Backbone as XML, in Angstrom:
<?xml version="1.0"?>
<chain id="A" units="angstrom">
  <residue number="1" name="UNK">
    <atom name="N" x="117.272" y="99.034" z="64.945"/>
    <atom name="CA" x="116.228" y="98.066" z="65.198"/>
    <atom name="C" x="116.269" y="97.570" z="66.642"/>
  </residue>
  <residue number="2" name="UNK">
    <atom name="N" x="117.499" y="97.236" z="66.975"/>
    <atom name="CA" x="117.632" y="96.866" z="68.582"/>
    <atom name="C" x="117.015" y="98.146" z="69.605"/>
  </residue>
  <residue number="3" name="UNK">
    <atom name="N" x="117.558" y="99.369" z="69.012"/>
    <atom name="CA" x="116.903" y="100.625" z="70.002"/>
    <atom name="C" x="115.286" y="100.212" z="70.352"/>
  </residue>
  <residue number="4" name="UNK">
    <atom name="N" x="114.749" y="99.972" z="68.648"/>
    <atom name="CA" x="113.060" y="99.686" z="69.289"/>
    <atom name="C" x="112.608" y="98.666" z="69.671"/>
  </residue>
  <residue number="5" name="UNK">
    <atom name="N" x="113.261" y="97.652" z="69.447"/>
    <atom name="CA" x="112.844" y="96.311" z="70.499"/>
    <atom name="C" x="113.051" y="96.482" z="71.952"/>
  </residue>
  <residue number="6" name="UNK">
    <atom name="N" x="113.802" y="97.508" z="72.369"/>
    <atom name="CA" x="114.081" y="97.149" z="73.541"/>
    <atom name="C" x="113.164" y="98.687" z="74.374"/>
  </residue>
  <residue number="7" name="UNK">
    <atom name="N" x="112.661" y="99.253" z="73.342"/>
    <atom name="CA" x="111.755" y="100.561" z="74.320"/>
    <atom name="C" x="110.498" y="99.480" z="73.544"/>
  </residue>
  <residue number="8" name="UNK">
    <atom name="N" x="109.918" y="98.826" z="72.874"/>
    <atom name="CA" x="108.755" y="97.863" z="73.378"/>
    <atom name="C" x="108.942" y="96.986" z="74.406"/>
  </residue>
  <residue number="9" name="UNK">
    <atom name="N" x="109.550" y="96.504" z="74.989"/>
    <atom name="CA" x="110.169" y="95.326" z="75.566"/>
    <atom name="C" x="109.548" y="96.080" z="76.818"/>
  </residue>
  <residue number="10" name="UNK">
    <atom name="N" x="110.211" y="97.351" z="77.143"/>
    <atom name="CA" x="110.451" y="98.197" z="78.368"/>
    <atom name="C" x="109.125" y="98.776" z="78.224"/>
  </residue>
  <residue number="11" name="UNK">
    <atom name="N" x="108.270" y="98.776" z="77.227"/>
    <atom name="CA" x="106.726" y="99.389" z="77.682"/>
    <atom name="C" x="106.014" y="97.956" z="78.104"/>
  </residue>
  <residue number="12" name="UNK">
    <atom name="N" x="106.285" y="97.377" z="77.167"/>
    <atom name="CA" x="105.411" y="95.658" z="77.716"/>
    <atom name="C" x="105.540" y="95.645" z="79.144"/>
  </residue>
  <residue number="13" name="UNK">
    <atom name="N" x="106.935" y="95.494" z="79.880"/>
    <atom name="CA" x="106.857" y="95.385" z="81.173"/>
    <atom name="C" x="105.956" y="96.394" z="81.923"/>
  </residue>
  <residue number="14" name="UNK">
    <atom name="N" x="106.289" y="97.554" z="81.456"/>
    <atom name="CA" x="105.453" y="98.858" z="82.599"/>
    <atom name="C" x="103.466" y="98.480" z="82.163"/>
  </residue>
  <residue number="15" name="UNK">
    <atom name="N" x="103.476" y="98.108" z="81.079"/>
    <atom name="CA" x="101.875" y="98.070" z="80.863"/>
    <atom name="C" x="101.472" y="96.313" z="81.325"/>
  </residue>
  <residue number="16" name="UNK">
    <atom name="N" x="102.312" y="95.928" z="81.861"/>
    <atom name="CA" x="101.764" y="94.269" z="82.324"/>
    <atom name="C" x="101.768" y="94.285" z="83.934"/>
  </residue>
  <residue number="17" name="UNK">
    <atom name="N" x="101.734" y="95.643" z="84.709"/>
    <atom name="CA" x="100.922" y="95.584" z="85.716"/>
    <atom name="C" x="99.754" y="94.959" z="86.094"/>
  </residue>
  <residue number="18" name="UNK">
    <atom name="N" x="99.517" y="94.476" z="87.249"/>
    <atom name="CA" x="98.171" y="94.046" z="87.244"/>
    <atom name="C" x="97.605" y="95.856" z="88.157"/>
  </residue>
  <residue number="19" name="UNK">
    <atom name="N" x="96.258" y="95.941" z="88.105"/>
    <atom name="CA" x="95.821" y="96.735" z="89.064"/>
    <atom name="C" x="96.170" y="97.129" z="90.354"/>
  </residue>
  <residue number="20" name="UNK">
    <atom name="N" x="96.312" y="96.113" z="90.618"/>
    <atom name="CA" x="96.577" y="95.951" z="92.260"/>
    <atom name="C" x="98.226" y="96.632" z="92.791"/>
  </residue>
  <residue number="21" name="UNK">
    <atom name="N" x="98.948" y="96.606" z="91.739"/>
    <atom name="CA" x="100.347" y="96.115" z="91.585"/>
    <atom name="C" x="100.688" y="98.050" z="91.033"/>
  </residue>
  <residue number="22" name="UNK">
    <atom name="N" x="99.843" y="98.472" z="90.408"/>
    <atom name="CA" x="99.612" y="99.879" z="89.821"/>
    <atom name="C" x="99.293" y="101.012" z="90.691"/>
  </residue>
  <residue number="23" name="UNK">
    <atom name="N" x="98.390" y="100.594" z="92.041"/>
    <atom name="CA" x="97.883" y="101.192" z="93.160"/>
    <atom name="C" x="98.732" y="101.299" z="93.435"/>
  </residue>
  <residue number="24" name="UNK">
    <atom name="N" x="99.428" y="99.705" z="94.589"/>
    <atom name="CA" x="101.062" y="100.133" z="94.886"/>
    <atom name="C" x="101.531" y="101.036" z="94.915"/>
  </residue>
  <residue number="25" name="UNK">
    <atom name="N" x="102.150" y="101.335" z="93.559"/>
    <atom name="CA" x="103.255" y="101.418" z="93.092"/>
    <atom name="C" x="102.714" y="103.355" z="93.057"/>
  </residue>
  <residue number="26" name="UNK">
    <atom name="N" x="101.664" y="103.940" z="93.074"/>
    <atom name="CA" x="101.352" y="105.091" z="93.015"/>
    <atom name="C" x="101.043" y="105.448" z="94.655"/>
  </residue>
  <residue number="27" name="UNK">
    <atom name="N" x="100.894" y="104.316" z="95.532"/>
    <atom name="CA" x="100.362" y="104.842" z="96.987"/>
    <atom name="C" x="102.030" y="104.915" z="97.278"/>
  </residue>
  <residue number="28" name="UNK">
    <atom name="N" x="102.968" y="104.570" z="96.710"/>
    <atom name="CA" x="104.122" y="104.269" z="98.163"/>
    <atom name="C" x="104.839" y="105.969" z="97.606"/>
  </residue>
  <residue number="29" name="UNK">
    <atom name="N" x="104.124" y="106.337" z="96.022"/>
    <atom name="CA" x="104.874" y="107.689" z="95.831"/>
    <atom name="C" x="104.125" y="108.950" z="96.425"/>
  </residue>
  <residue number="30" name="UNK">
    <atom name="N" x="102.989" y="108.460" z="97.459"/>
    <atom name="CA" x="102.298" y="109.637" z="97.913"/>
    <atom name="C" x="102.417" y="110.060" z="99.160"/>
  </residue>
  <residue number="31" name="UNK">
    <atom name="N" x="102.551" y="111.115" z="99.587"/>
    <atom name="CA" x="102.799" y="111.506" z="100.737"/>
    <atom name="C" x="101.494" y="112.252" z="101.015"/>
  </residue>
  <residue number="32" name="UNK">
    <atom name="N" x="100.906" y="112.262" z="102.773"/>
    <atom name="CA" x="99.650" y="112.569" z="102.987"/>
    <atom name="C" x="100.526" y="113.597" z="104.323"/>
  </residue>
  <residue number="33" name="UNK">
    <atom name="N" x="99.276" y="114.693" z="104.514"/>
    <atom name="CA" x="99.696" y="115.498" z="105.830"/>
    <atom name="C" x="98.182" y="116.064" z="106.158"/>
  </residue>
  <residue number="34" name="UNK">
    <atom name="N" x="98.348" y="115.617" z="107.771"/>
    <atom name="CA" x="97.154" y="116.103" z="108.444"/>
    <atom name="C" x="96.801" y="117.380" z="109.088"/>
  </residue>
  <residue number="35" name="UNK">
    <atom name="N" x="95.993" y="117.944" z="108.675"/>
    <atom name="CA" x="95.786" y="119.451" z="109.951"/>
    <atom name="C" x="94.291" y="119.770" z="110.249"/>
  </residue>
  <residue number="36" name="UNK">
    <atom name="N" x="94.398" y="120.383" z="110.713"/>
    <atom name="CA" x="92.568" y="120.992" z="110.815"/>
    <atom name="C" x="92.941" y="122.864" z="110.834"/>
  </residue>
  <residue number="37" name="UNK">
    <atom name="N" x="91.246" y="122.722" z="110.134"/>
    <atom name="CA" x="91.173" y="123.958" z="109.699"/>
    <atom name="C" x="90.109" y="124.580" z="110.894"/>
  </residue>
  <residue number="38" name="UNK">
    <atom name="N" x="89.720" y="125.829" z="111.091"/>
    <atom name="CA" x="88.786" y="126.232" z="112.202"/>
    <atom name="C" x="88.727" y="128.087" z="111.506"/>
  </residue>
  <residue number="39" name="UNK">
    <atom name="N" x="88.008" y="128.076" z="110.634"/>
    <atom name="CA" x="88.032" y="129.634" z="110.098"/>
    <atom name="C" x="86.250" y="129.876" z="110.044"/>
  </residue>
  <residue number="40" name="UNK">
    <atom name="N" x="86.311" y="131.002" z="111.019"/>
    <atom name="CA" x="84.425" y="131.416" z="110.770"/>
    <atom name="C" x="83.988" y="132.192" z="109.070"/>
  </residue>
  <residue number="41" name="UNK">
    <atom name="N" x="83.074" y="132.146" z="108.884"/>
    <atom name="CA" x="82.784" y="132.666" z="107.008"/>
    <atom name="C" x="83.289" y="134.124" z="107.282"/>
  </residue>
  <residue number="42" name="UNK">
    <atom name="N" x="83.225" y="135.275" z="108.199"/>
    <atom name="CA" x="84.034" y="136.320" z="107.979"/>
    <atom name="C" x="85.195" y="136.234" z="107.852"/>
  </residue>
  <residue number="43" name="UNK">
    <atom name="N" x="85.687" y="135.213" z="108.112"/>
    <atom name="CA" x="87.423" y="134.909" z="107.314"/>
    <atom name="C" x="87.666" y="134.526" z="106.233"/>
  </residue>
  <residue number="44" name="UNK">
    <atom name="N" x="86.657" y="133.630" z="105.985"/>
    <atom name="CA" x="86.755" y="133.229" z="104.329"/>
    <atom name="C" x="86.461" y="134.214" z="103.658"/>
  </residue>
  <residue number="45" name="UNK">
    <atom name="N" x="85.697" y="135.485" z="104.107"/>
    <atom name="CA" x="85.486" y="136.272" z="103.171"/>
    <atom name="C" x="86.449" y="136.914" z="102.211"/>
  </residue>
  <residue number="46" name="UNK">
    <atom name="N" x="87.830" y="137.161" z="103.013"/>
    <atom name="CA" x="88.873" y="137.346" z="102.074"/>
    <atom name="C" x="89.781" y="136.466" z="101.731"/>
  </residue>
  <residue number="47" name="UNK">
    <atom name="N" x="88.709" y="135.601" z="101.549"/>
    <atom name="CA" x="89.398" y="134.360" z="100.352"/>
    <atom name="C" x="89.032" y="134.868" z="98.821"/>
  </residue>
  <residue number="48" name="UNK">
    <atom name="N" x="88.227" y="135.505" z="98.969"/>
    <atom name="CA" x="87.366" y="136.103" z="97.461"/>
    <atom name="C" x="87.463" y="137.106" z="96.902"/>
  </residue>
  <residue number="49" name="UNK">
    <atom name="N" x="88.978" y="138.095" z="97.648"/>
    <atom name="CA" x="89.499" y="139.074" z="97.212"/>
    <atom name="C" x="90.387" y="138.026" z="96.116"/>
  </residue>
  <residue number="50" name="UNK">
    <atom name="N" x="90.894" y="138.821" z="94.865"/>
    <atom name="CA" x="91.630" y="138.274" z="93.656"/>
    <atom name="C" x="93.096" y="138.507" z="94.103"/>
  </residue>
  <residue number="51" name="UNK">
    <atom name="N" x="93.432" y="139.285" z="95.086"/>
    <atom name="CA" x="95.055" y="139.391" z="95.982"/>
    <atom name="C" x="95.400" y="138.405" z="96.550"/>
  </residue>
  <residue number="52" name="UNK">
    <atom name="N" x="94.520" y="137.782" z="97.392"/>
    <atom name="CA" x="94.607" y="135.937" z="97.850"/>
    <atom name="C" x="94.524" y="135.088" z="97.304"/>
  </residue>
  <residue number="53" name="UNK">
    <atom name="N" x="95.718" y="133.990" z="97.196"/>
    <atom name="CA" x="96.057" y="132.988" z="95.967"/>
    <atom name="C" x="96.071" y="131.975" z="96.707"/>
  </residue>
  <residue number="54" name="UNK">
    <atom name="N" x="96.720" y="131.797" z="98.469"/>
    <atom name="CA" x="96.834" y="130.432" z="99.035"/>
    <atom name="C" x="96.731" y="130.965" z="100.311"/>
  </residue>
  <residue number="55" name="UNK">
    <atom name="N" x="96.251" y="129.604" z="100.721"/>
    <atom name="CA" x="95.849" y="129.433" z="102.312"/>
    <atom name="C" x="96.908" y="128.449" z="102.707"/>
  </residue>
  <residue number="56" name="UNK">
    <atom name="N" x="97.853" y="129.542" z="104.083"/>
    <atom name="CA" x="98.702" y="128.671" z="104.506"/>
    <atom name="C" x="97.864" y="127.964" z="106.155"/>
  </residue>
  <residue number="57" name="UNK">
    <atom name="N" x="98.672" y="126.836" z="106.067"/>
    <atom name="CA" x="98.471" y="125.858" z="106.957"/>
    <atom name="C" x="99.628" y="125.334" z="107.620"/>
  </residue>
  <residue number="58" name="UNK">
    <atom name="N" x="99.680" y="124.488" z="108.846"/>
    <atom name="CA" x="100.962" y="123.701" z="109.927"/>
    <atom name="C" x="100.060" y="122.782" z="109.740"/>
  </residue>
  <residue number="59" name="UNK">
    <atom name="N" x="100.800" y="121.311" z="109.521"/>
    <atom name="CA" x="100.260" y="120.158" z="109.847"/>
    <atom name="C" x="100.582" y="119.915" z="111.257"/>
  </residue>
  <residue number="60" name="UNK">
    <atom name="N" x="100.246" y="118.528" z="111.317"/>
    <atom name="CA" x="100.106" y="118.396" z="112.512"/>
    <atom name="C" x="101.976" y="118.576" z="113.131"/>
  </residue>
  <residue number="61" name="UNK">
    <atom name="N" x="102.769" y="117.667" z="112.589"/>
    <atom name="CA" x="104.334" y="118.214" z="113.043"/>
    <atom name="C" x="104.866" y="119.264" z="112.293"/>
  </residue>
  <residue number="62" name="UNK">
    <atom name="N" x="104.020" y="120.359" z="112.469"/>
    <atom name="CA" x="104.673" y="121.454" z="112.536"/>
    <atom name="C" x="105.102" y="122.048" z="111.137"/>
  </residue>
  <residue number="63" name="UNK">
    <atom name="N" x="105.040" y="121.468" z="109.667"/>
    <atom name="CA" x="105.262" y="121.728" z="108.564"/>
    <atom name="C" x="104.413" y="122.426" z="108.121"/>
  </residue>
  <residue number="64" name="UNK">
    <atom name="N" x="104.935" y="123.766" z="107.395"/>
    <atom name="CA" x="103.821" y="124.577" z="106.850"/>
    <atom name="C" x="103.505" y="124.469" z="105.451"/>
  </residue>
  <residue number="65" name="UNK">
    <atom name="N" x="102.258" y="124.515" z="105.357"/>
    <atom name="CA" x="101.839" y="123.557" z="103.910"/>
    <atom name="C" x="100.953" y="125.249" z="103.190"/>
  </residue>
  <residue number="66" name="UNK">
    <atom name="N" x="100.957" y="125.091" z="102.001"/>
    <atom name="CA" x="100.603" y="125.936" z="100.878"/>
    <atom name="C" x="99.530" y="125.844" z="99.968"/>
  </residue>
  <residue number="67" name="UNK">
    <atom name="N" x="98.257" y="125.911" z="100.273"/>
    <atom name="CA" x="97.281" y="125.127" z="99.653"/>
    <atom name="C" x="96.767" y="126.483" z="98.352"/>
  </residue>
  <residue number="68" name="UNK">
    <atom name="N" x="96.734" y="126.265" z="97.539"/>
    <atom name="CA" x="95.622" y="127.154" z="96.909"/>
    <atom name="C" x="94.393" y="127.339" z="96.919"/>
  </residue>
  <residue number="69" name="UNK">
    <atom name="N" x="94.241" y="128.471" z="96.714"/>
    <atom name="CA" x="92.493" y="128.917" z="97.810"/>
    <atom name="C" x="91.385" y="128.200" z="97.147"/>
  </residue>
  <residue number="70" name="UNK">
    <atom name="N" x="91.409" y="127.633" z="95.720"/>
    <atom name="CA" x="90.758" y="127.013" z="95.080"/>
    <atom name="C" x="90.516" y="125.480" z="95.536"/>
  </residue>
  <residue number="71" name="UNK">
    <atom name="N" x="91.568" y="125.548" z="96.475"/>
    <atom name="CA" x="91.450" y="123.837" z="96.612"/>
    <atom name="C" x="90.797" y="123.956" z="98.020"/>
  </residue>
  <residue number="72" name="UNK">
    <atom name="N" x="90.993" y="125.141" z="99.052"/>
    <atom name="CA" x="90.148" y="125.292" z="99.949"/>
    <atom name="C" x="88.394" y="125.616" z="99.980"/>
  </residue>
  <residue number="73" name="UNK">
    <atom name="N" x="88.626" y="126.353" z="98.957"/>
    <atom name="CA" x="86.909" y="126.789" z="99.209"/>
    <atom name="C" x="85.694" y="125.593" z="99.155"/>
  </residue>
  <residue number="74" name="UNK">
    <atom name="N" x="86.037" y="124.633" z="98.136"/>
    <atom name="CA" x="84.772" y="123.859" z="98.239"/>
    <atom name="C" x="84.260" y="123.444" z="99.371"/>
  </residue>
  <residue number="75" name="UNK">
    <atom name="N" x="85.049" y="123.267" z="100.809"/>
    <atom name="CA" x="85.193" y="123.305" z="101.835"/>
    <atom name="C" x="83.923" y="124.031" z="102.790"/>
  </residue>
  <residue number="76" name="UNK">
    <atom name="N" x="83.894" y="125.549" z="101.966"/>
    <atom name="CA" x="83.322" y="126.543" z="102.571"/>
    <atom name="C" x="81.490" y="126.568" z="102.685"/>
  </residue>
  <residue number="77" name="UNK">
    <atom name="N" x="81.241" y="126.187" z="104.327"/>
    <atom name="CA" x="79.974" y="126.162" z="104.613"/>
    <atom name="C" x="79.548" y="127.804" z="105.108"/>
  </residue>
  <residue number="78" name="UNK">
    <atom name="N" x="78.111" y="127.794" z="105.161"/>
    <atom name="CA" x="77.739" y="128.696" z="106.153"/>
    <atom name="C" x="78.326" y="129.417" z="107.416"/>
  </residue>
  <residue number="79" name="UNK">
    <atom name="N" x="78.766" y="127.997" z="108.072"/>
    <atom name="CA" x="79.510" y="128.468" z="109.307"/>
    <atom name="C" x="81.420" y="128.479" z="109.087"/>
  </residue>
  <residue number="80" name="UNK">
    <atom name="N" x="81.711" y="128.263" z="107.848"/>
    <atom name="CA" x="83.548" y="128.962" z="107.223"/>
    <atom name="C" x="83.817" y="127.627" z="106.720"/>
  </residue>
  <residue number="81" name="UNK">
    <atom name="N" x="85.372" y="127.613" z="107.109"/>
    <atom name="CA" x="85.595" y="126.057" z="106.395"/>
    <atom name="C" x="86.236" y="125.432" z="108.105"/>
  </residue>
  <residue number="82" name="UNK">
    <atom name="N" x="85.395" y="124.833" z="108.416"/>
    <atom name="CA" x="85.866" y="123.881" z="109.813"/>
    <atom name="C" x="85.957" y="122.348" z="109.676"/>
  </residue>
  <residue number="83" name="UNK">
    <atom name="N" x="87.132" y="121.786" z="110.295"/>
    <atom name="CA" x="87.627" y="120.269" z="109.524"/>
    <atom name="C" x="88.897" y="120.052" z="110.120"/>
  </residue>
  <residue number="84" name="UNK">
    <atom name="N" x="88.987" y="118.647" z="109.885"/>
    <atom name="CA" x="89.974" y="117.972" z="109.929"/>
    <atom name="C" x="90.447" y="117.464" z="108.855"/>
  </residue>
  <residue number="85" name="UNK">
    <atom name="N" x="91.013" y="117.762" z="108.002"/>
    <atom name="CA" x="92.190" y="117.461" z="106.932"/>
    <atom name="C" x="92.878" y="116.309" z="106.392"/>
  </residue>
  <residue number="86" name="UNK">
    <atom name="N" x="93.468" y="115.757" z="105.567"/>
    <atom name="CA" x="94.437" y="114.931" z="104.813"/>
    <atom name="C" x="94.761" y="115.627" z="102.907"/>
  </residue>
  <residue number="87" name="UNK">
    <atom name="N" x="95.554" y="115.917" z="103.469"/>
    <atom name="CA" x="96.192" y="116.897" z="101.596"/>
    <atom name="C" x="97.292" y="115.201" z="101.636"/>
  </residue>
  <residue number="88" name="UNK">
    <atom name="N" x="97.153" y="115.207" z="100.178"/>
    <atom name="CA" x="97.922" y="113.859" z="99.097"/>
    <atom name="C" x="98.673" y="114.645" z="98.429"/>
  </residue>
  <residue number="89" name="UNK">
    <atom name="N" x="99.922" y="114.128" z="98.469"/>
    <atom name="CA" x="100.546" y="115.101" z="97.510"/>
    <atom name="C" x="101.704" y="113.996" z="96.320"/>
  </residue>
  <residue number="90" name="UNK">
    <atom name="N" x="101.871" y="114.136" z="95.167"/>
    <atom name="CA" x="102.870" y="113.178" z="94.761"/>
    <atom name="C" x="104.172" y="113.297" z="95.641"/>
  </residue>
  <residue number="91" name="UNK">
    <atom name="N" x="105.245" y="112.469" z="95.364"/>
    <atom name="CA" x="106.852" y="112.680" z="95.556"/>
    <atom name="C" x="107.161" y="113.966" z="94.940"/>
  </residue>
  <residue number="92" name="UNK">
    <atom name="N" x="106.872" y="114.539" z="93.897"/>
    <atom name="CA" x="107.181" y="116.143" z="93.631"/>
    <atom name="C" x="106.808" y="117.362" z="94.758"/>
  </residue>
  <residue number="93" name="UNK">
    <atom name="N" x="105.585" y="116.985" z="95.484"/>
    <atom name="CA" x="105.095" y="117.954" z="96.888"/>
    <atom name="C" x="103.592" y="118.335" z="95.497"/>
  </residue>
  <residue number="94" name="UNK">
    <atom name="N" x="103.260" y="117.928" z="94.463"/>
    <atom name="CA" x="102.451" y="118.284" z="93.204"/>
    <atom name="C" x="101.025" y="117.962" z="94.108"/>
  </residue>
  <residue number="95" name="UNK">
    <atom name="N" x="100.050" y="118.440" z="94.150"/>
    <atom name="CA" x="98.799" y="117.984" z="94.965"/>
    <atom name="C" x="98.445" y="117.400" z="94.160"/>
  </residue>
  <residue number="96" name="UNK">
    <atom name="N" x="97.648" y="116.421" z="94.985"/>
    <atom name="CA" x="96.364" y="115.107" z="94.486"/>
    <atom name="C" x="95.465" y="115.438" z="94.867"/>
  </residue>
  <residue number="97" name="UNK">
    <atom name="N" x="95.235" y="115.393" z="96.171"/>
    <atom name="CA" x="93.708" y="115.205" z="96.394"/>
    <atom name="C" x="93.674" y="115.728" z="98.178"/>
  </residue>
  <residue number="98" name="UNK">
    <atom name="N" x="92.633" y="116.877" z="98.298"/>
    <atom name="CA" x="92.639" y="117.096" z="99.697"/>
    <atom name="C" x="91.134" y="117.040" z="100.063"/>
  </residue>
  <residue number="99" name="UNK">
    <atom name="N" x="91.046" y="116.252" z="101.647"/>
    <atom name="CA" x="89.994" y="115.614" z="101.908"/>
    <atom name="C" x="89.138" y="115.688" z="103.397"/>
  </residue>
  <residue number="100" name="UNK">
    <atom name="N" x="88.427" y="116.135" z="103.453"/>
    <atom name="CA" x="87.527" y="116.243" z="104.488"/>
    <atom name="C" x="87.151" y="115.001" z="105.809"/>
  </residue>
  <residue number="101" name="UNK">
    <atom name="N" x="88.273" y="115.097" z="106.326"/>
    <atom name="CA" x="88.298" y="113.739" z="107.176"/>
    <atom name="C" x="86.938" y="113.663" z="108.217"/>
  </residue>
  <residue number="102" name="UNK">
    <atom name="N" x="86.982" y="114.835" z="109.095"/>
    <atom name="CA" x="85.851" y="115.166" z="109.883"/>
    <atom name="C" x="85.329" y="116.831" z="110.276"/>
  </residue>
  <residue number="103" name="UNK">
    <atom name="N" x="84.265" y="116.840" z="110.791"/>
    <atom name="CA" x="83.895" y="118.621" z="110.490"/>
    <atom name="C" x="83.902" y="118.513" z="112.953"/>
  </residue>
  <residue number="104" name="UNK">
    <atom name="N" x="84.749" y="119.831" z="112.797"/>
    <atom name="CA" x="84.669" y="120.143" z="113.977"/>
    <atom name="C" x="83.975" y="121.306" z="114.343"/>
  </residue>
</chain>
């Protein structure tokens, strides 16, 4: 009986976040990295061979990042995918969310 009073006890606390307090606590576990991309559409074209799985990238200091081509293409205009970057990633390196800062 004590075991389950004390895993309610321990969910009460984690679910009596306020919002604000929940953001937090998910922004300080995210790590962001900047780069820009500059590829004309005859490069993207062999993004659409089924042999290409990821598009590597250097952020800006020099870390080479691993994107999957799926997370690149929506990206892809007329004139390729050209941009300036921010990839979110959890504390695992797990992607969140990659984002179109500005088009160069």
């Amino acid at each position: 009986m004590k075991r389950f009073q004390s895993r309610c006890q321990s969910q009460r606390s984690t679910q009596a976040k306020t919002p604000s307090e929940y953001q937090e606590s998910n922004r300080s576990a995210m790590k962001s990295f900047y780069f820009s991309m500059n590829m004309n559409y005859a490069q993207c074209d062999s993004l659409y061979h089924n042999t290409i799985r990821y598009v590597v990238v250097k952020d800006d200091n020099g870390k080479t990042i691993q994107l999957k081509k799926s997370h690149v293409l929506k990206f892809l205009t007329p004139e390729g995918i050209k941009g300036r970057f921010r990839l979110d990633v959890d504390d695992n390196n797990a992607f969140k969310q990659l984002q179109r800062l500005a088009k160069i």
